[in-house]
Short mmCIF file of C-alpha atoms and ligand atoms in Angstrom, two decimals:
data_model
loop_
_atom_site.label_atom_id
_atom_site.label_comp_id
_atom_site.label_asym_id
_atom_site.label_seq_id
_atom_site.Cartn_x
_atom_site.Cartn_y
_atom_site.Cartn_z
CA MET A 1 -35.34 22.50 -36.69
CA SER A 2 -34.65 18.80 -36.62
CA ILE A 3 -36.57 16.32 -34.54
CA THR A 4 -35.62 12.79 -33.63
CA LEU A 5 -38.41 10.44 -34.59
CA PRO A 6 -39.21 7.43 -32.44
CA ASN A 7 -38.91 4.02 -34.08
CA PHE A 8 -40.30 0.51 -33.81
CA ASP A 9 -37.84 -0.45 -31.04
CA ASN A 10 -39.50 2.22 -28.92
CA VAL A 11 -42.89 0.59 -29.60
CA LEU A 12 -41.51 -2.79 -28.53
CA ALA A 13 -40.14 -1.21 -25.34
CA ALA A 14 -43.58 0.30 -24.70
CA ALA A 15 -45.20 -3.11 -25.16
CA LYS A 16 -42.90 -4.52 -22.49
CA ARG A 17 -43.78 -1.73 -20.05
CA LEU A 18 -47.48 -2.29 -20.66
CA GLN A 19 -47.32 -6.02 -20.04
CA GLY A 20 -49.45 -6.95 -17.05
CA HIS A 21 -51.04 -3.47 -16.99
CA ALA A 22 -52.88 -3.00 -20.30
CA HIS A 23 -55.41 -5.55 -21.53
CA ARG A 24 -54.49 -7.51 -24.61
CA THR A 25 -57.81 -6.61 -26.25
CA PRO A 26 -59.71 -9.13 -28.36
CA VAL A 27 -59.76 -9.28 -32.16
CA LEU A 28 -63.33 -9.91 -33.35
CA GLN A 29 -65.02 -10.58 -36.67
CA SER A 30 -68.56 -10.40 -38.02
CA ARG A 31 -69.38 -13.06 -40.58
CA SER A 32 -72.39 -11.13 -41.84
CA LEU A 33 -70.31 -7.98 -42.38
CA ASN A 34 -67.61 -9.93 -44.20
CA GLU A 35 -70.24 -11.38 -46.52
CA ARG A 36 -71.94 -8.06 -47.08
CA LEU A 37 -68.70 -6.17 -47.87
CA GLY A 38 -66.83 -8.93 -49.71
CA LEU A 39 -63.78 -8.72 -47.47
CA GLN A 40 -62.49 -10.05 -44.19
CA VAL A 41 -62.54 -7.41 -41.46
CA LEU A 42 -60.56 -7.94 -38.26
CA PHE A 43 -61.59 -5.60 -35.43
CA LYS A 44 -59.02 -4.70 -32.76
CA CYS A 45 -61.32 -3.79 -29.89
CA GLU A 46 -59.73 -1.01 -27.85
CA ASN A 47 -63.20 -0.15 -26.60
CA PHE A 48 -62.44 -3.03 -24.20
CA GLN A 49 -59.12 -1.50 -23.09
CA ARG A 50 -58.77 -0.28 -19.50
CA MET A 51 -60.70 3.00 -19.03
CA GLY A 52 -62.41 2.24 -22.33
CA ALA A 53 -59.93 3.46 -24.96
CA PHE A 54 -56.44 2.92 -26.41
CA LYS A 55 -55.26 6.11 -24.66
CA PHE A 56 -54.35 4.04 -21.61
CA ARG A 57 -51.46 2.59 -23.63
CA GLY A 58 -49.81 5.92 -24.39
CA GLY A 59 -50.53 7.46 -21.01
CA PHE A 60 -49.17 4.52 -19.07
CA ASN A 61 -46.08 4.23 -21.25
CA ALA A 62 -45.28 7.93 -20.83
CA LEU A 63 -45.58 7.78 -17.04
CA ALA A 64 -43.63 4.50 -16.83
CA CYS A 65 -40.71 6.35 -18.47
CA PHE A 66 -40.58 9.02 -15.70
CA THR A 67 -37.43 9.37 -13.61
CA PRO A 68 -37.81 9.02 -9.81
CA ALA A 69 -37.74 12.82 -9.49
CA GLN A 70 -40.49 13.22 -12.10
CA ARG A 71 -42.60 10.59 -10.37
CA GLN A 72 -42.34 12.43 -7.11
CA ALA A 73 -43.21 15.84 -8.58
CA GLY A 74 -46.21 14.46 -10.48
CA VAL A 75 -47.84 14.73 -13.88
CA VAL A 76 -50.15 17.35 -15.37
CA ALA A 77 -52.36 16.88 -18.44
CA TYR A 78 -55.34 18.56 -20.04
CA SER A 79 -58.23 16.86 -21.77
CA SER A 80 -61.98 16.87 -22.00
CA GLY A 81 -61.95 13.20 -22.90
CA ASN A 82 -60.08 9.93 -22.78
CA HIS A 83 -56.56 11.27 -22.23
CA ALA A 84 -57.64 12.64 -18.84
CA GLN A 85 -58.78 9.24 -17.64
CA ALA A 86 -55.76 7.51 -19.18
CA ILE A 87 -53.33 9.73 -17.27
CA ALA A 88 -55.37 9.60 -14.07
CA LEU A 89 -55.57 5.80 -14.06
CA SER A 90 -51.93 5.31 -15.08
CA ALA A 91 -50.80 7.72 -12.37
CA GLN A 92 -52.86 5.87 -9.79
CA ILE A 93 -51.33 2.52 -10.79
CA LEU A 94 -47.79 3.94 -10.68
CA GLY A 95 -48.31 5.98 -7.50
CA ILE A 96 -47.70 9.32 -9.22
CA PRO A 97 -49.70 12.42 -8.22
CA ALA A 98 -51.81 13.65 -11.17
CA THR A 99 -53.40 17.01 -11.95
CA ILE A 100 -55.85 17.14 -14.84
CA VAL A 101 -57.06 20.39 -16.41
CA MET A 102 -60.66 19.81 -17.52
CA PRO A 103 -63.44 22.14 -18.71
CA HIS A 104 -66.00 23.09 -16.00
CA ASP A 105 -68.70 21.78 -18.35
CA ALA A 106 -67.11 18.38 -19.04
CA SER A 107 -69.66 15.58 -18.68
CA PRO A 108 -70.33 14.75 -15.01
CA ALA A 109 -69.49 11.11 -15.78
CA LYS A 110 -66.05 12.04 -17.08
CA LEU A 111 -65.31 14.37 -14.16
CA ALA A 112 -66.41 11.68 -11.71
CA ALA A 113 -64.36 8.95 -13.42
CA THR A 114 -61.23 11.11 -13.46
CA ARG A 115 -61.70 12.05 -9.81
CA ALA A 116 -62.33 8.42 -8.87
CA TYR A 117 -58.87 7.55 -10.18
CA GLY A 118 -57.50 9.93 -7.55
CA ALA A 119 -56.54 12.82 -9.83
CA HIS A 120 -56.73 16.45 -8.72
CA ILE A 121 -58.94 18.36 -11.17
CA VAL A 122 -58.38 21.99 -12.14
CA GLY A 123 -61.37 23.46 -13.97
CA TYR A 124 -61.28 26.01 -16.78
CA ASP A 125 -63.67 27.77 -19.11
CA ARG A 126 -63.34 26.21 -22.55
CA TYR A 127 -64.65 29.31 -24.32
CA SER A 128 -62.28 31.86 -22.80
CA GLU A 129 -59.25 29.97 -21.47
CA ASP A 130 -56.49 27.90 -23.05
CA ALA A 131 -56.18 24.49 -21.39
CA MET A 132 -52.72 23.78 -22.72
CA ALA A 133 -51.40 27.10 -21.40
CA ILE A 134 -52.91 26.36 -17.97
CA ALA A 135 -51.35 22.88 -17.91
CA GLN A 136 -47.95 24.16 -19.01
CA GLY A 137 -48.16 26.96 -16.46
CA LEU A 138 -48.84 24.48 -13.68
CA ALA A 139 -45.96 22.33 -14.90
CA ALA A 140 -43.54 25.27 -14.80
CA GLU A 141 -44.81 26.51 -11.45
CA CYS A 142 -44.90 23.21 -9.58
CA GLY A 143 -42.20 21.18 -11.33
CA MET A 144 -44.72 18.67 -12.66
CA THR A 145 -44.18 16.98 -16.02
CA PHE A 146 -46.69 17.92 -18.72
CA ILE A 147 -47.88 15.00 -20.88
CA PRO A 148 -49.75 16.07 -24.04
CA PRO A 149 -52.47 13.87 -25.55
CA PHE A 150 -50.68 12.89 -28.78
CA ASP A 151 -47.59 14.89 -29.72
CA HIS A 152 -45.06 13.03 -27.57
CA ALA A 153 -42.78 10.11 -28.45
CA ASP A 154 -43.65 7.96 -25.42
CA VAL A 155 -47.37 8.57 -25.93
CA LEU A 156 -47.43 7.65 -29.62
CA CYS A 157 -45.20 4.62 -29.09
CA GLY A 158 -47.60 3.36 -26.43
CA GLN A 159 -50.52 3.84 -28.84
CA GLY A 160 -48.60 1.81 -31.46
CA THR A 161 -48.81 -1.32 -29.29
CA ALA A 162 -52.47 -1.89 -30.26
CA ALA A 163 -51.57 -2.40 -33.95
CA LEU A 164 -48.53 -4.43 -32.88
CA GLU A 165 -50.79 -6.85 -30.99
CA LEU A 166 -53.14 -7.03 -33.97
CA PHE A 167 -50.35 -7.96 -36.42
CA ASP A 168 -48.88 -10.44 -33.96
CA GLU A 169 -52.27 -12.11 -33.60
CA VAL A 170 -53.54 -12.19 -37.19
CA GLY A 171 -50.40 -11.85 -39.32
CA ALA A 172 -50.01 -9.52 -42.26
CA LEU A 173 -53.02 -7.56 -43.52
CA ASP A 174 -53.70 -5.93 -46.87
CA SER A 175 -54.83 -2.73 -45.22
CA LEU A 176 -55.36 -1.17 -41.81
CA PHE A 177 -57.80 1.65 -40.94
CA VAL A 178 -57.06 3.90 -37.97
CA CYS A 179 -59.17 6.64 -36.32
CA LEU A 180 -57.34 9.97 -36.52
CA GLY A 181 -57.40 13.09 -34.32
CA GLY A 182 -53.98 14.48 -33.37
CA GLY A 183 -52.27 11.45 -34.89
CA GLY A 184 -50.88 9.56 -31.90
CA LEU A 185 -52.73 6.34 -32.68
CA LEU A 186 -52.03 6.56 -36.42
CA SER A 187 -48.31 7.38 -36.11
CA GLY A 188 -47.75 4.58 -33.58
CA SER A 189 -49.68 2.16 -35.79
CA LEU A 190 -47.50 3.18 -38.75
CA LEU A 191 -44.33 2.28 -36.83
CA SER A 192 -45.77 -1.15 -36.04
CA ALA A 193 -46.99 -1.72 -39.59
CA GLN A 194 -43.60 -0.75 -41.08
CA ALA A 195 -41.93 -3.44 -39.00
CA ARG A 196 -44.54 -6.19 -38.91
CA ALA A 197 -46.39 -5.83 -42.23
CA PRO A 198 -44.44 -3.56 -44.59
CA HIS A 199 -46.82 -4.28 -47.49
CA CYS A 200 -49.92 -3.35 -45.51
CA GLN A 201 -51.52 -0.09 -46.61
CA VAL A 202 -52.31 2.06 -43.60
CA PHE A 203 -55.07 4.68 -43.76
CA GLY A 204 -56.01 7.39 -41.30
CA VAL A 205 -59.69 8.32 -41.07
CA GLU A 206 -60.87 11.83 -40.18
CA PRO A 207 -64.31 13.41 -39.96
CA GLN A 208 -65.15 15.16 -43.23
CA ALA A 209 -65.82 18.37 -41.29
CA GLY A 210 -62.36 18.23 -39.71
CA ASN A 211 -59.99 16.98 -42.41
CA ASP A 212 -56.97 18.98 -41.25
CA VAL A 213 -54.52 16.10 -41.78
CA GLN A 214 -55.74 15.52 -45.32
CA GLN A 215 -55.26 19.25 -45.98
CA SER A 216 -51.86 19.21 -44.26
CA LEU A 217 -50.59 16.36 -46.45
CA ARG A 218 -51.73 18.16 -49.59
CA ARG A 219 -50.04 21.37 -48.49
CA GLY A 220 -46.90 19.64 -47.23
CA GLU A 221 -47.18 21.42 -43.88
CA ARG A 222 -49.47 21.37 -40.90
CA VAL A 223 -52.74 23.23 -41.42
CA ARG A 224 -54.75 24.63 -38.51
CA ILE A 225 -58.54 24.63 -38.86
CA ALA A 226 -61.36 25.94 -36.66
CA THR A 227 -62.63 23.36 -34.15
CA PRO A 228 -64.75 21.16 -36.43
CA GLN A 229 -68.45 20.51 -35.90
CA THR A 230 -68.70 16.73 -35.70
CA ILE A 231 -70.03 14.07 -33.36
CA ALA A 232 -66.51 12.56 -33.35
CA ASP A 233 -65.40 14.56 -30.31
CA GLY A 234 -62.09 12.67 -30.02
CA ALA A 235 -61.13 13.95 -33.48
CA GLN A 236 -61.99 17.64 -32.99
CA THR A 237 -58.32 18.57 -32.91
CA PRO A 238 -57.63 21.80 -34.82
CA MET A 239 -54.11 20.69 -35.84
CA VAL A 240 -52.11 17.47 -36.05
CA GLY A 241 -48.97 17.14 -33.87
CA ALA A 242 -45.51 18.09 -35.16
CA LEU A 243 -43.98 14.71 -34.32
CA THR A 244 -47.03 12.70 -35.35
CA PHE A 245 -47.21 14.58 -38.67
CA GLU A 246 -43.58 13.76 -39.52
CA ILE A 247 -44.30 10.05 -39.11
CA ILE A 248 -47.65 10.22 -40.90
CA ARG A 249 -46.33 12.11 -43.93
CA ARG A 250 -43.51 9.56 -44.36
CA HIS A 251 -45.52 6.37 -44.08
CA VAL A 252 -49.27 6.78 -44.43
CA SER A 253 -50.93 5.44 -47.60
CA ASP A 254 -53.77 7.96 -47.58
CA ILE A 255 -56.39 9.71 -45.46
CA HIS A 256 -60.10 8.90 -45.79
CA THR A 257 -62.92 11.12 -44.57
CA VAL A 258 -66.45 10.22 -43.49
CA THR A 259 -69.58 12.12 -42.48
CA ASP A 260 -71.39 12.07 -39.15
CA ALA A 261 -74.22 10.12 -40.83
CA GLN A 262 -71.72 7.39 -41.77
CA LEU A 263 -70.42 7.34 -38.19
CA ILE A 264 -73.93 6.79 -36.86
CA GLU A 265 -74.47 3.96 -39.33
CA ALA A 266 -71.27 2.28 -38.06
CA MET A 267 -72.28 2.89 -34.44
CA ARG A 268 -75.62 1.23 -35.11
CA PHE A 269 -73.90 -1.75 -36.76
CA TYR A 270 -71.59 -2.25 -33.76
CA ALA A 271 -74.51 -2.09 -31.32
CA GLU A 272 -76.95 -4.18 -33.28
CA ARG A 273 -74.73 -6.84 -34.85
CA MET A 274 -71.67 -7.04 -32.59
CA LYS A 275 -73.31 -6.05 -29.28
CA MET A 276 -70.73 -3.38 -28.63
CA VAL A 277 -70.93 0.23 -27.51
CA VAL A 278 -68.46 2.23 -29.62
CA GLU A 279 -68.10 5.99 -29.22
CA PRO A 280 -68.58 8.16 -32.33
CA THR A 281 -64.84 8.76 -32.82
CA GLY A 282 -64.22 5.01 -32.58
CA CYS A 283 -66.56 4.50 -35.55
CA LEU A 284 -64.36 6.42 -38.02
CA SER A 285 -62.33 3.40 -39.13
CA LEU A 286 -65.25 1.10 -39.95
CA ALA A 287 -67.19 3.89 -41.68
CA ALA A 288 -64.24 4.34 -44.08
CA VAL A 289 -63.97 0.60 -44.72
CA VAL A 290 -67.66 0.41 -45.65
CA GLN A 291 -67.14 3.36 -48.01
CA ALA A 292 -64.01 1.89 -49.65
CA ALA A 293 -65.14 -1.77 -49.74
CA PRO A 294 -65.87 -1.86 -53.51
CA GLN A 295 -62.18 -1.06 -54.17
CA MET A 296 -60.89 -3.66 -51.68
CA GLN A 297 -62.73 -6.85 -52.64
CA GLY A 298 -61.20 -10.01 -51.17
CA GLN A 299 -58.78 -8.14 -48.88
CA ARG A 300 -57.97 -8.83 -45.24
CA VAL A 301 -58.59 -5.50 -43.52
CA GLY A 302 -57.73 -4.43 -39.99
CA VAL A 303 -59.96 -1.94 -38.16
CA ILE A 304 -58.88 -0.35 -34.91
CA ILE A 305 -61.89 0.50 -32.76
CA SER A 306 -60.35 3.27 -30.68
CA GLY A 307 -62.78 3.57 -27.77
CA GLY A 308 -66.20 3.04 -26.26
CA ASN A 309 -66.70 5.97 -23.90
CA VAL A 310 -69.98 7.63 -24.71
CA ASP A 311 -72.66 8.84 -22.39
CA LEU A 312 -75.53 6.34 -22.69
CA ALA A 313 -78.14 9.06 -23.12
CA ARG A 314 -76.08 10.55 -25.94
CA PHE A 315 -75.60 7.11 -27.48
CA ALA A 316 -79.36 6.47 -27.46
CA GLN A 317 -80.05 9.94 -28.85
CA LEU A 318 -77.62 9.44 -31.74
CA LEU A 319 -79.10 6.06 -32.62
CA CYS A 320 -82.76 7.01 -32.30
CA ASP A 321 -82.84 10.61 -33.41
CA PRO A 322 -79.91 10.77 -35.81
CA LEU A 323 -78.89 14.06 -37.27
CA PRO A 324 -80.63 17.30 -36.34
CA SER A 325 -79.59 17.35 -32.66
CA ALA A 326 -76.46 15.30 -33.23
CA ALA A 327 -74.08 18.23 -33.46
CA ALA A 328 -75.37 19.71 -30.20
C1 PLP B 401 -57.95 10.33 -28.72
C2 PLP B 401 -58.87 9.49 -29.48
C3 PLP B 401 -58.78 9.36 -30.88
C4 PLP B 401 -57.78 10.13 -31.69
O1 PLP B 401 -56.47 9.73 -31.38
P1 PLP B 401 -55.20 10.61 -31.80
O2 PLP B 401 -54.04 9.88 -31.22
O3 PLP B 401 -55.39 11.97 -31.19
O4 PLP B 401 -55.19 10.68 -33.28
C5 PLP B 401 -59.65 8.50 -31.51
N1 PLP B 401 -60.58 7.79 -30.83
C6 PLP B 401 -60.70 7.89 -29.49
C7 PLP B 401 -61.74 7.08 -28.82
C8 PLP B 401 -59.84 8.72 -28.77
O5 PLP B 401 -59.97 8.81 -27.44
#
């Protein structure tokens, strides 16, 4: 089986489609962190992206590529998290009907946000039903186009525009750290880094409990793991994408892993020192930089903060009452 891999031109085309729709998110620094770690850290703040995460970039780009017939028939997606809102909002902007398959027990805030963007929600039981099968069934039945959360060329090229903006704003970096679930954000970032900063080392960061990409790279093929127990709910993917893995295996420098305790430490830093709410999955990249800082002294390091969508009660609970109930 051969697959055609997307390239940097596709990322540039995505950037053009996103112009005027996605925010050009800020790049921030913390002087005290730089001094403490002995490096310069540049934060690309996708927690300030529309709907609160980088996923808007990939979702919007995918829908903007639809033919008129696809637009009319609509889009279907499944997600318990940010991809649902990304597709719902993008569809609303582009006037495309959207159906989102979401677990009945998704957080009320997420269900409400997705509904508020005008999407039709189809519920399912996450313990006994397969969301992807339901979404693909609806696509086949109703002629809608199914857009997966990461394993899709237009999605990953849209995600790559965040790193593109970062390089265009700050120039070359010595290294870049990217949060990693199914690999859409990392593979898109790799395409941008190859073109804009070929000497920059690019690292993916996974939860230690769910290091399927690290295992897959060692094995030379994709490894499926049981849904990992971690507070990084955006990185609970059991297996990396086929397309995303091909790009990652070719270009990534390495994969780092961090524990939930390290994620909470990063979350606390963002809240306390930078006055930002960052969701647990969005803390992966900084947690790995703190861990690797002794080996990177004097470097200029990019950190992509992937998103900021976390229930406030959960956020407070994680910060005040760290680990015992954290995996709940
Ligand atoms: C989806 C998501 C990720 C993981 O992205 P992939 O493209 O699946 O690797 C990381 N952080 C946040 C906030 C997300 O929503």
